[in-house]
Amino acid sequence: MKASALGKNEILFLLDFIFKQNVITTKATNTTNNKLKEEVWKSLAQEFSAMAGELPEQLRLKWENLKKSVRKRNTSIRQYNLKTGDGKMYILPDEALYLVTFMLKATCMGFTVEFYGDGKKRNVATRCGCGTH
């Protein structure tokens, strides 16, 4: 039987479950965490099966694809913001991608650099670019 595409409600359910089971988003790959992750994925499959009426075989793949989409989207936004001119960029809001961004935090948003290359700390004027404070 071919697995059907997940709808918006199923995706939000998946993200809610992953958010509550933060072991899935941990970077640790030791034996203990891997076993915990496997148990959580099995639990998710059981809950999802009860909710959706069928057992989706692609939950992990969907999670991986959502993470890739969020990273790609945020990279595009950062690259666009580094350009000069070209007006404003508009990206349609997506609740699921917003939730994934929140769960992944710095791994998809990038890191804030506190110092310039010469080691001097940035001040407010250089951050906002107006030079008035």
Short mmCIF file of N, CA and C in Angstrom, two decimals:
data_model
loop_
_atom_site.label_atom_id
_atom_site.label_comp_id
_atom_site.label_asym_id
_atom_site.label_seq_id
_atom_site.Cartn_x
_atom_site.Cartn_y
_atom_site.Cartn_z
N MET A 1 0.84 -1.19 0.00
CA MET A 1 0.00 0.00 0.00
C MET A 1 0.88 1.25 0.00
N LYS A 2 0.62 2.16 -0.89
CA LYS A 2 1.40 3.37 -1.01
C LYS A 2 1.01 4.36 0.08
N ALA A 3 2.02 4.94 0.72
CA ALA A 3 1.76 5.92 1.77
C ALA A 3 1.28 7.23 1.14
N SER A 4 0.25 7.81 1.70
CA SER A 4 -0.26 9.07 1.18
C SER A 4 0.55 10.23 1.75
N ALA A 5 0.51 11.35 1.06
CA ALA A 5 1.23 12.54 1.52
C ALA A 5 0.60 13.04 2.82
N LEU A 6 1.43 13.54 3.69
CA LEU A 6 0.95 14.06 4.96
C LEU A 6 0.30 15.42 4.75
N GLY A 7 -0.85 15.62 5.35
CA GLY A 7 -1.53 16.90 5.30
C GLY A 7 -0.99 17.84 6.36
N LYS A 8 -1.49 19.06 6.36
CA LYS A 8 -1.01 20.07 7.30
C LYS A 8 -1.20 19.63 8.75
N ASN A 9 -2.37 19.07 9.06
CA ASN A 9 -2.64 18.64 10.44
C ASN A 9 -1.70 17.52 10.88
N GLU A 10 -1.43 16.59 9.97
CA GLU A 10 -0.51 15.49 10.30
C GLU A 10 0.91 16.01 10.51
N ILE A 11 1.32 16.97 9.70
CA ILE A 11 2.66 17.56 9.86
C ILE A 11 2.76 18.28 11.19
N LEU A 12 1.72 19.05 11.54
CA LEU A 12 1.74 19.76 12.83
C LEU A 12 1.72 18.78 14.00
N PHE A 13 1.01 17.66 13.86
CA PHE A 13 1.02 16.63 14.90
C PHE A 13 2.42 16.05 15.04
N LEU A 14 3.07 15.75 13.92
CA LEU A 14 4.43 15.23 13.93
C LEU A 14 5.37 16.20 14.63
N LEU A 15 5.28 17.48 14.30
CA LEU A 15 6.15 18.49 14.90
C LEU A 15 5.88 18.66 16.39
N ASP A 16 4.62 18.60 16.78
CA ASP A 16 4.27 18.71 18.20
C ASP A 16 4.87 17.54 18.98
N PHE A 17 4.77 16.35 18.41
CA PHE A 17 5.32 15.17 19.07
C PHE A 17 6.84 15.29 19.19
N ILE A 18 7.50 15.70 18.13
CA ILE A 18 8.97 15.86 18.14
C ILE A 18 9.37 16.92 19.15
N PHE A 19 8.60 18.01 19.23
CA PHE A 19 8.90 19.08 20.18
C PHE A 19 8.82 18.57 21.62
N LYS A 20 7.81 17.74 21.90
CA LYS A 20 7.65 17.21 23.25
C LYS A 20 8.72 16.17 23.58
N GLN A 21 9.21 15.47 22.58
CA GLN A 21 10.25 14.45 22.77
C GLN A 21 11.58 15.02 22.28
N ASN A 22 12.18 15.89 23.07
CA ASN A 22 13.36 16.60 22.61
C ASN A 22 14.57 15.72 22.35
N VAL A 23 14.49 14.43 22.67
CA VAL A 23 15.61 13.53 22.39
C VAL A 23 15.85 13.44 20.88
N ILE A 24 14.83 13.62 20.09
CA ILE A 24 14.97 13.53 18.63
C ILE A 24 15.86 14.65 18.10
N THR A 25 15.78 15.82 18.69
CA THR A 25 16.54 16.96 18.19
C THR A 25 17.93 17.08 18.80
N THR A 26 18.30 16.17 19.69
CA THR A 26 19.65 16.23 20.27
C THR A 26 20.67 15.77 19.25
N LYS A 27 21.87 16.33 19.35
CA LYS A 27 22.95 15.99 18.43
C LYS A 27 23.71 14.75 18.89
N ALA A 28 23.56 14.36 20.15
CA ALA A 28 24.31 13.23 20.68
C ALA A 28 23.96 11.95 19.93
N THR A 29 24.99 11.16 19.60
CA THR A 29 24.76 9.92 18.86
C THR A 29 25.35 8.72 19.59
N ASN A 30 25.40 8.80 20.90
CA ASN A 30 25.91 7.64 21.66
C ASN A 30 24.85 6.54 21.69
N THR A 31 25.24 5.38 22.17
CA THR A 31 24.34 4.21 22.17
C THR A 31 23.05 4.48 22.92
N THR A 32 23.16 5.11 24.07
CA THR A 32 21.97 5.38 24.89
C THR A 32 21.00 6.29 24.15
N ASN A 33 21.50 7.39 23.59
CA ASN A 33 20.62 8.31 22.87
C ASN A 33 20.04 7.68 21.63
N ASN A 34 20.83 6.87 20.94
CA ASN A 34 20.30 6.21 19.73
C ASN A 34 19.16 5.26 20.08
N LYS A 35 19.28 4.53 21.20
CA LYS A 35 18.20 3.65 21.63
C LYS A 35 16.96 4.46 22.01
N LEU A 36 17.18 5.57 22.73
CA LEU A 36 16.06 6.42 23.11
C LEU A 36 15.36 6.98 21.87
N LYS A 37 16.14 7.43 20.90
CA LYS A 37 15.56 7.96 19.67
C LYS A 37 14.74 6.90 18.95
N GLU A 38 15.25 5.69 18.89
CA GLU A 38 14.54 4.59 18.23
C GLU A 38 13.21 4.31 18.93
N GLU A 39 13.21 4.32 20.27
CA GLU A 39 11.98 4.10 21.03
C GLU A 39 10.98 5.23 20.79
N VAL A 40 11.47 6.46 20.73
CA VAL A 40 10.58 7.60 20.50
C VAL A 40 9.96 7.52 19.11
N TRP A 41 10.75 7.14 18.10
CA TRP A 41 10.21 7.01 16.75
C TRP A 41 9.15 5.90 16.68
N LYS A 42 9.38 4.81 17.41
CA LYS A 42 8.38 3.73 17.44
C LYS A 42 7.10 4.22 18.10
N SER A 43 7.24 4.95 19.20
CA SER A 43 6.09 5.51 19.89
C SER A 43 5.33 6.47 18.98
N LEU A 44 6.06 7.28 18.26
CA LEU A 44 5.44 8.23 17.33
C LEU A 44 4.66 7.47 16.25
N ALA A 45 5.26 6.41 15.71
CA ALA A 45 4.58 5.63 14.67
C ALA A 45 3.28 5.05 15.20
N GLN A 46 3.28 4.57 16.46
CA GLN A 46 2.06 4.01 17.05
C GLN A 46 1.00 5.09 17.23
N GLU A 47 1.40 6.24 17.78
CA GLU A 47 0.43 7.33 17.99
C GLU A 47 -0.10 7.85 16.67
N PHE A 48 0.80 7.97 15.70
CA PHE A 48 0.41 8.48 14.40
C PHE A 48 -0.55 7.51 13.71
N SER A 49 -0.30 6.23 13.86
CA SER A 49 -1.16 5.20 13.28
C SER A 49 -2.55 5.28 13.87
N ALA A 50 -2.63 5.50 15.18
CA ALA A 50 -3.93 5.60 15.84
C ALA A 50 -4.68 6.85 15.37
N MET A 51 -3.96 7.94 15.14
CA MET A 51 -4.59 9.18 14.73
C MET A 51 -4.99 9.16 13.26
N ALA A 52 -4.08 8.73 12.40
CA ALA A 52 -4.30 8.84 10.96
C ALA A 52 -5.00 7.62 10.37
N GLY A 53 -5.05 6.52 11.12
CA GLY A 53 -5.71 5.33 10.61
C GLY A 53 -4.83 4.46 9.75
N GLU A 54 -3.64 4.91 9.45
CA GLU A 54 -2.68 4.12 8.69
C GLU A 54 -1.29 4.41 9.23
N LEU A 55 -0.38 3.51 9.01
CA LEU A 55 0.98 3.68 9.52
C LEU A 55 1.86 4.30 8.45
N PRO A 56 2.17 5.58 8.57
CA PRO A 56 3.05 6.20 7.58
C PRO A 56 4.48 5.69 7.77
N GLU A 57 5.07 5.23 6.70
CA GLU A 57 6.41 4.68 6.78
C GLU A 57 7.48 5.76 6.64
N GLN A 58 7.08 6.96 6.32
CA GLN A 58 8.04 8.00 5.97
C GLN A 58 8.13 9.14 6.99
N LEU A 59 7.83 8.90 8.25
CA LEU A 59 7.85 9.98 9.23
C LEU A 59 9.25 10.57 9.41
N ARG A 60 10.24 9.72 9.51
CA ARG A 60 11.62 10.21 9.66
C ARG A 60 12.05 10.99 8.43
N LEU A 61 11.70 10.46 7.27
CA LEU A 61 12.06 11.14 6.03
C LEU A 61 11.40 12.51 5.96
N LYS A 62 10.14 12.60 6.39
CA LYS A 62 9.44 13.88 6.41
C LYS A 62 10.15 14.86 7.34
N TRP A 63 10.57 14.40 8.51
CA TRP A 63 11.29 15.23 9.47
C TRP A 63 12.60 15.73 8.84
N GLU A 64 13.33 14.84 8.20
CA GLU A 64 14.59 15.24 7.55
C GLU A 64 14.33 16.25 6.44
N ASN A 65 13.28 16.04 5.66
CA ASN A 65 12.95 16.97 4.58
C ASN A 65 12.52 18.34 5.11
N LEU A 66 11.80 18.35 6.22
CA LEU A 66 11.41 19.62 6.84
C LEU A 66 12.64 20.39 7.31
N LYS A 67 13.59 19.67 7.92
CA LYS A 67 14.83 20.33 8.38
C LYS A 67 15.60 20.92 7.19
N LYS A 68 15.68 20.17 6.10
CA LYS A 68 16.39 20.65 4.91
C LYS A 68 15.69 21.89 4.34
N SER A 69 14.36 21.85 4.30
CA SER A 69 13.61 22.99 3.77
C SER A 69 13.82 24.24 4.59
N VAL A 70 13.84 24.09 5.91
CA VAL A 70 14.03 25.23 6.80
C VAL A 70 15.42 25.81 6.62
N ARG A 71 16.42 24.95 6.57
CA ARG A 71 17.80 25.44 6.41
C ARG A 71 17.97 26.14 5.07
N LYS A 72 17.39 25.59 4.03
CA LYS A 72 17.48 26.20 2.70
C LYS A 72 16.77 27.55 2.69
N ARG A 73 15.60 27.60 3.29
CA ARG A 73 14.82 28.85 3.34
C ARG A 73 15.57 29.93 4.11
N ASN A 74 16.10 29.57 5.28
CA ASN A 74 16.81 30.55 6.10
C ASN A 74 18.12 31.00 5.45
N THR A 75 18.77 30.11 4.73
CA THR A 75 19.98 30.49 3.99
C THR A 75 19.63 31.48 2.90
N SER A 76 18.55 31.25 2.19
CA SER A 76 18.12 32.18 1.14
C SER A 76 17.82 33.56 1.73
N ILE A 77 17.16 33.58 2.87
CA ILE A 77 16.84 34.86 3.52
C ILE A 77 18.12 35.58 3.92
N ARG A 78 19.06 34.85 4.55
CA ARG A 78 20.32 35.49 4.96
C ARG A 78 21.09 36.00 3.75
N GLN A 79 21.16 35.23 2.67
CA GLN A 79 21.87 35.66 1.47
C GLN A 79 21.21 36.89 0.86
N TYR A 80 19.88 36.91 0.83
CA TYR A 80 19.17 38.05 0.29
C TYR A 80 19.43 39.30 1.13
N ASN A 81 19.46 39.14 2.44
CA ASN A 81 19.68 40.27 3.32
C ASN A 81 21.09 40.85 3.20
N LEU A 82 22.04 40.06 2.72
CA LEU A 82 23.40 40.55 2.53
C LEU A 82 23.55 41.35 1.23
N LYS A 83 22.61 41.18 0.30
CA LYS A 83 22.63 41.92 -0.95
C LYS A 83 22.28 43.38 -0.69
N THR A 84 22.63 44.22 -1.63
CA THR A 84 22.20 45.61 -1.56
C THR A 84 21.21 45.84 -2.69
N GLY A 85 20.25 46.71 -2.45
CA GLY A 85 19.25 47.01 -3.46
C GLY A 85 18.23 45.91 -3.61
N ASP A 86 17.62 45.80 -4.77
CA ASP A 86 16.65 44.77 -5.14
C ASP A 86 15.34 44.81 -4.35
N GLY A 87 15.07 45.83 -3.59
CA GLY A 87 13.79 45.91 -2.88
C GLY A 87 13.68 44.90 -1.76
N LYS A 88 12.45 44.51 -1.47
CA LYS A 88 12.21 43.59 -0.35
C LYS A 88 11.91 42.19 -0.87
N MET A 89 12.31 41.20 -0.08
CA MET A 89 12.03 39.81 -0.41
C MET A 89 10.81 39.37 0.39
N TYR A 90 9.87 38.72 -0.27
CA TYR A 90 8.69 38.24 0.44
C TYR A 90 8.64 36.72 0.34
N ILE A 91 8.59 36.08 1.49
CA ILE A 91 8.46 34.63 1.55
C ILE A 91 7.16 34.34 2.26
N LEU A 92 6.36 33.48 1.65
CA LEU A 92 5.08 33.13 2.26
C LEU A 92 5.29 32.51 3.63
N PRO A 93 4.49 32.89 4.61
CA PRO A 93 4.62 32.29 5.94
C PRO A 93 4.20 30.82 5.90
N ASP A 94 4.87 30.02 6.69
CA ASP A 94 4.57 28.59 6.76
C ASP A 94 4.72 28.18 8.22
N GLU A 95 3.61 27.83 8.84
CA GLU A 95 3.60 27.50 10.27
C GLU A 95 4.52 26.33 10.60
N ALA A 96 4.50 25.30 9.77
CA ALA A 96 5.33 24.12 10.02
C ALA A 96 6.81 24.48 9.96
N LEU A 97 7.21 25.25 8.95
CA LEU A 97 8.62 25.63 8.84
C LEU A 97 9.05 26.55 9.97
N TYR A 98 8.14 27.40 10.41
CA TYR A 98 8.43 28.26 11.56
C TYR A 98 8.69 27.41 12.82
N LEU A 99 7.86 26.39 13.04
CA LEU A 99 8.03 25.52 14.20
C LEU A 99 9.35 24.75 14.13
N VAL A 100 9.70 24.27 12.94
CA VAL A 100 10.97 23.55 12.79
C VAL A 100 12.14 24.50 13.06
N THR A 101 12.05 25.72 12.56
CA THR A 101 13.09 26.72 12.82
C THR A 101 13.25 26.94 14.32
N PHE A 102 12.14 27.05 15.03
CA PHE A 102 12.18 27.25 16.48
C PHE A 102 12.84 26.06 17.18
N MET A 103 12.53 24.85 16.73
CA MET A 103 13.10 23.65 17.38
C MET A 103 14.59 23.51 17.10
N LEU A 104 15.02 23.87 15.91
CA LEU A 104 16.42 23.69 15.55
C LEU A 104 17.30 24.84 15.98
N LYS A 105 16.72 25.99 16.20
CA LYS A 105 17.41 27.20 16.65
C LYS A 105 18.62 27.51 15.79
N ALA A 106 19.81 27.58 16.38
CA ALA A 106 21.00 28.06 15.69
C ALA A 106 21.45 27.17 14.54
N THR A 107 21.04 25.90 14.53
CA THR A 107 21.51 25.03 13.45
C THR A 107 20.90 25.41 12.11
N CYS A 108 19.82 26.19 12.12
CA CYS A 108 19.27 26.63 10.84
C CYS A 108 19.20 28.14 10.74
N MET A 109 19.38 28.85 11.84
CA MET A 109 19.34 30.30 11.83
C MET A 109 20.71 30.92 11.66
N GLY A 110 21.75 30.15 11.86
CA GLY A 110 23.10 30.71 11.82
C GLY A 110 23.47 31.22 13.20
N PHE A 111 24.71 31.60 13.34
CA PHE A 111 25.21 32.06 14.62
C PHE A 111 25.49 33.55 14.54
N THR A 112 25.27 34.25 15.65
CA THR A 112 25.57 35.66 15.73
C THR A 112 27.02 35.82 16.13
N VAL A 113 27.74 36.57 15.33
CA VAL A 113 29.14 36.81 15.63
C VAL A 113 29.22 38.04 16.52
N GLU A 114 29.79 37.86 17.69
CA GLU A 114 29.84 38.95 18.66
C GLU A 114 31.01 39.89 18.40
N PHE A 115 32.05 39.41 17.76
CA PHE A 115 33.24 40.21 17.55
C PHE A 115 33.57 40.31 16.08
N TYR A 116 34.16 41.44 15.70
CA TYR A 116 34.72 41.57 14.35
C TYR A 116 36.01 40.78 14.30
N GLY A 117 36.62 40.71 13.14
CA GLY A 117 37.85 39.97 12.97
C GLY A 117 38.99 40.47 13.83
N ASP A 118 38.99 41.76 14.17
CA ASP A 118 40.09 42.30 14.98
C ASP A 118 39.83 42.14 16.48
N GLY A 119 38.75 41.49 16.85
CA GLY A 119 38.47 41.21 18.26
C GLY A 119 37.73 42.32 18.97
N LYS A 120 37.38 43.41 18.30
CA LYS A 120 36.64 44.49 18.94
C LYS A 120 35.16 44.15 18.95
N LYS A 121 34.54 44.43 20.06
CA LYS A 121 33.12 44.14 20.20
C LYS A 121 32.30 45.15 19.40
N ARG A 122 31.25 44.67 18.74
CA ARG A 122 30.37 45.55 17.99
C ARG A 122 29.57 46.43 18.94
N ASN A 123 29.32 47.64 18.52
CA ASN A 123 28.46 48.49 19.34
C ASN A 123 27.11 48.65 18.64
N VAL A 124 26.18 49.30 19.31
CA VAL A 124 24.82 49.44 18.78
C VAL A 124 24.82 50.16 17.44
N ALA A 125 25.65 51.18 17.27
CA ALA A 125 25.66 51.96 16.03
C ALA A 125 26.07 51.07 14.86
N THR A 126 27.01 50.19 15.04
CA THR A 126 27.43 49.35 13.91
C THR A 126 26.41 48.27 13.64
N ARG A 127 25.65 47.86 14.62
CA ARG A 127 24.62 46.85 14.37
C ARG A 127 23.44 47.40 13.61
N CYS A 128 22.98 48.59 13.96
CA CYS A 128 21.79 49.11 13.28
C CYS A 128 22.17 49.89 12.03
N GLY A 129 23.43 50.35 11.93
CA GLY A 129 23.89 51.02 10.72
C GLY A 129 23.57 52.49 10.64
N CYS A 130 22.87 53.04 11.63
CA CYS A 130 22.49 54.45 11.52
C CYS A 130 23.59 55.37 12.03
N GLY A 131 24.45 54.90 12.93
CA GLY A 131 25.57 55.69 13.43
C GLY A 131 25.16 56.81 14.37
N THR A 132 23.92 56.82 14.83
CA THR A 132 23.47 57.91 15.69
C THR A 132 23.56 57.62 17.17
N HIS A 133 23.75 56.34 17.57
CA HIS A 133 23.86 56.05 19.00
C HIS A 133 24.98 55.12 19.29
#
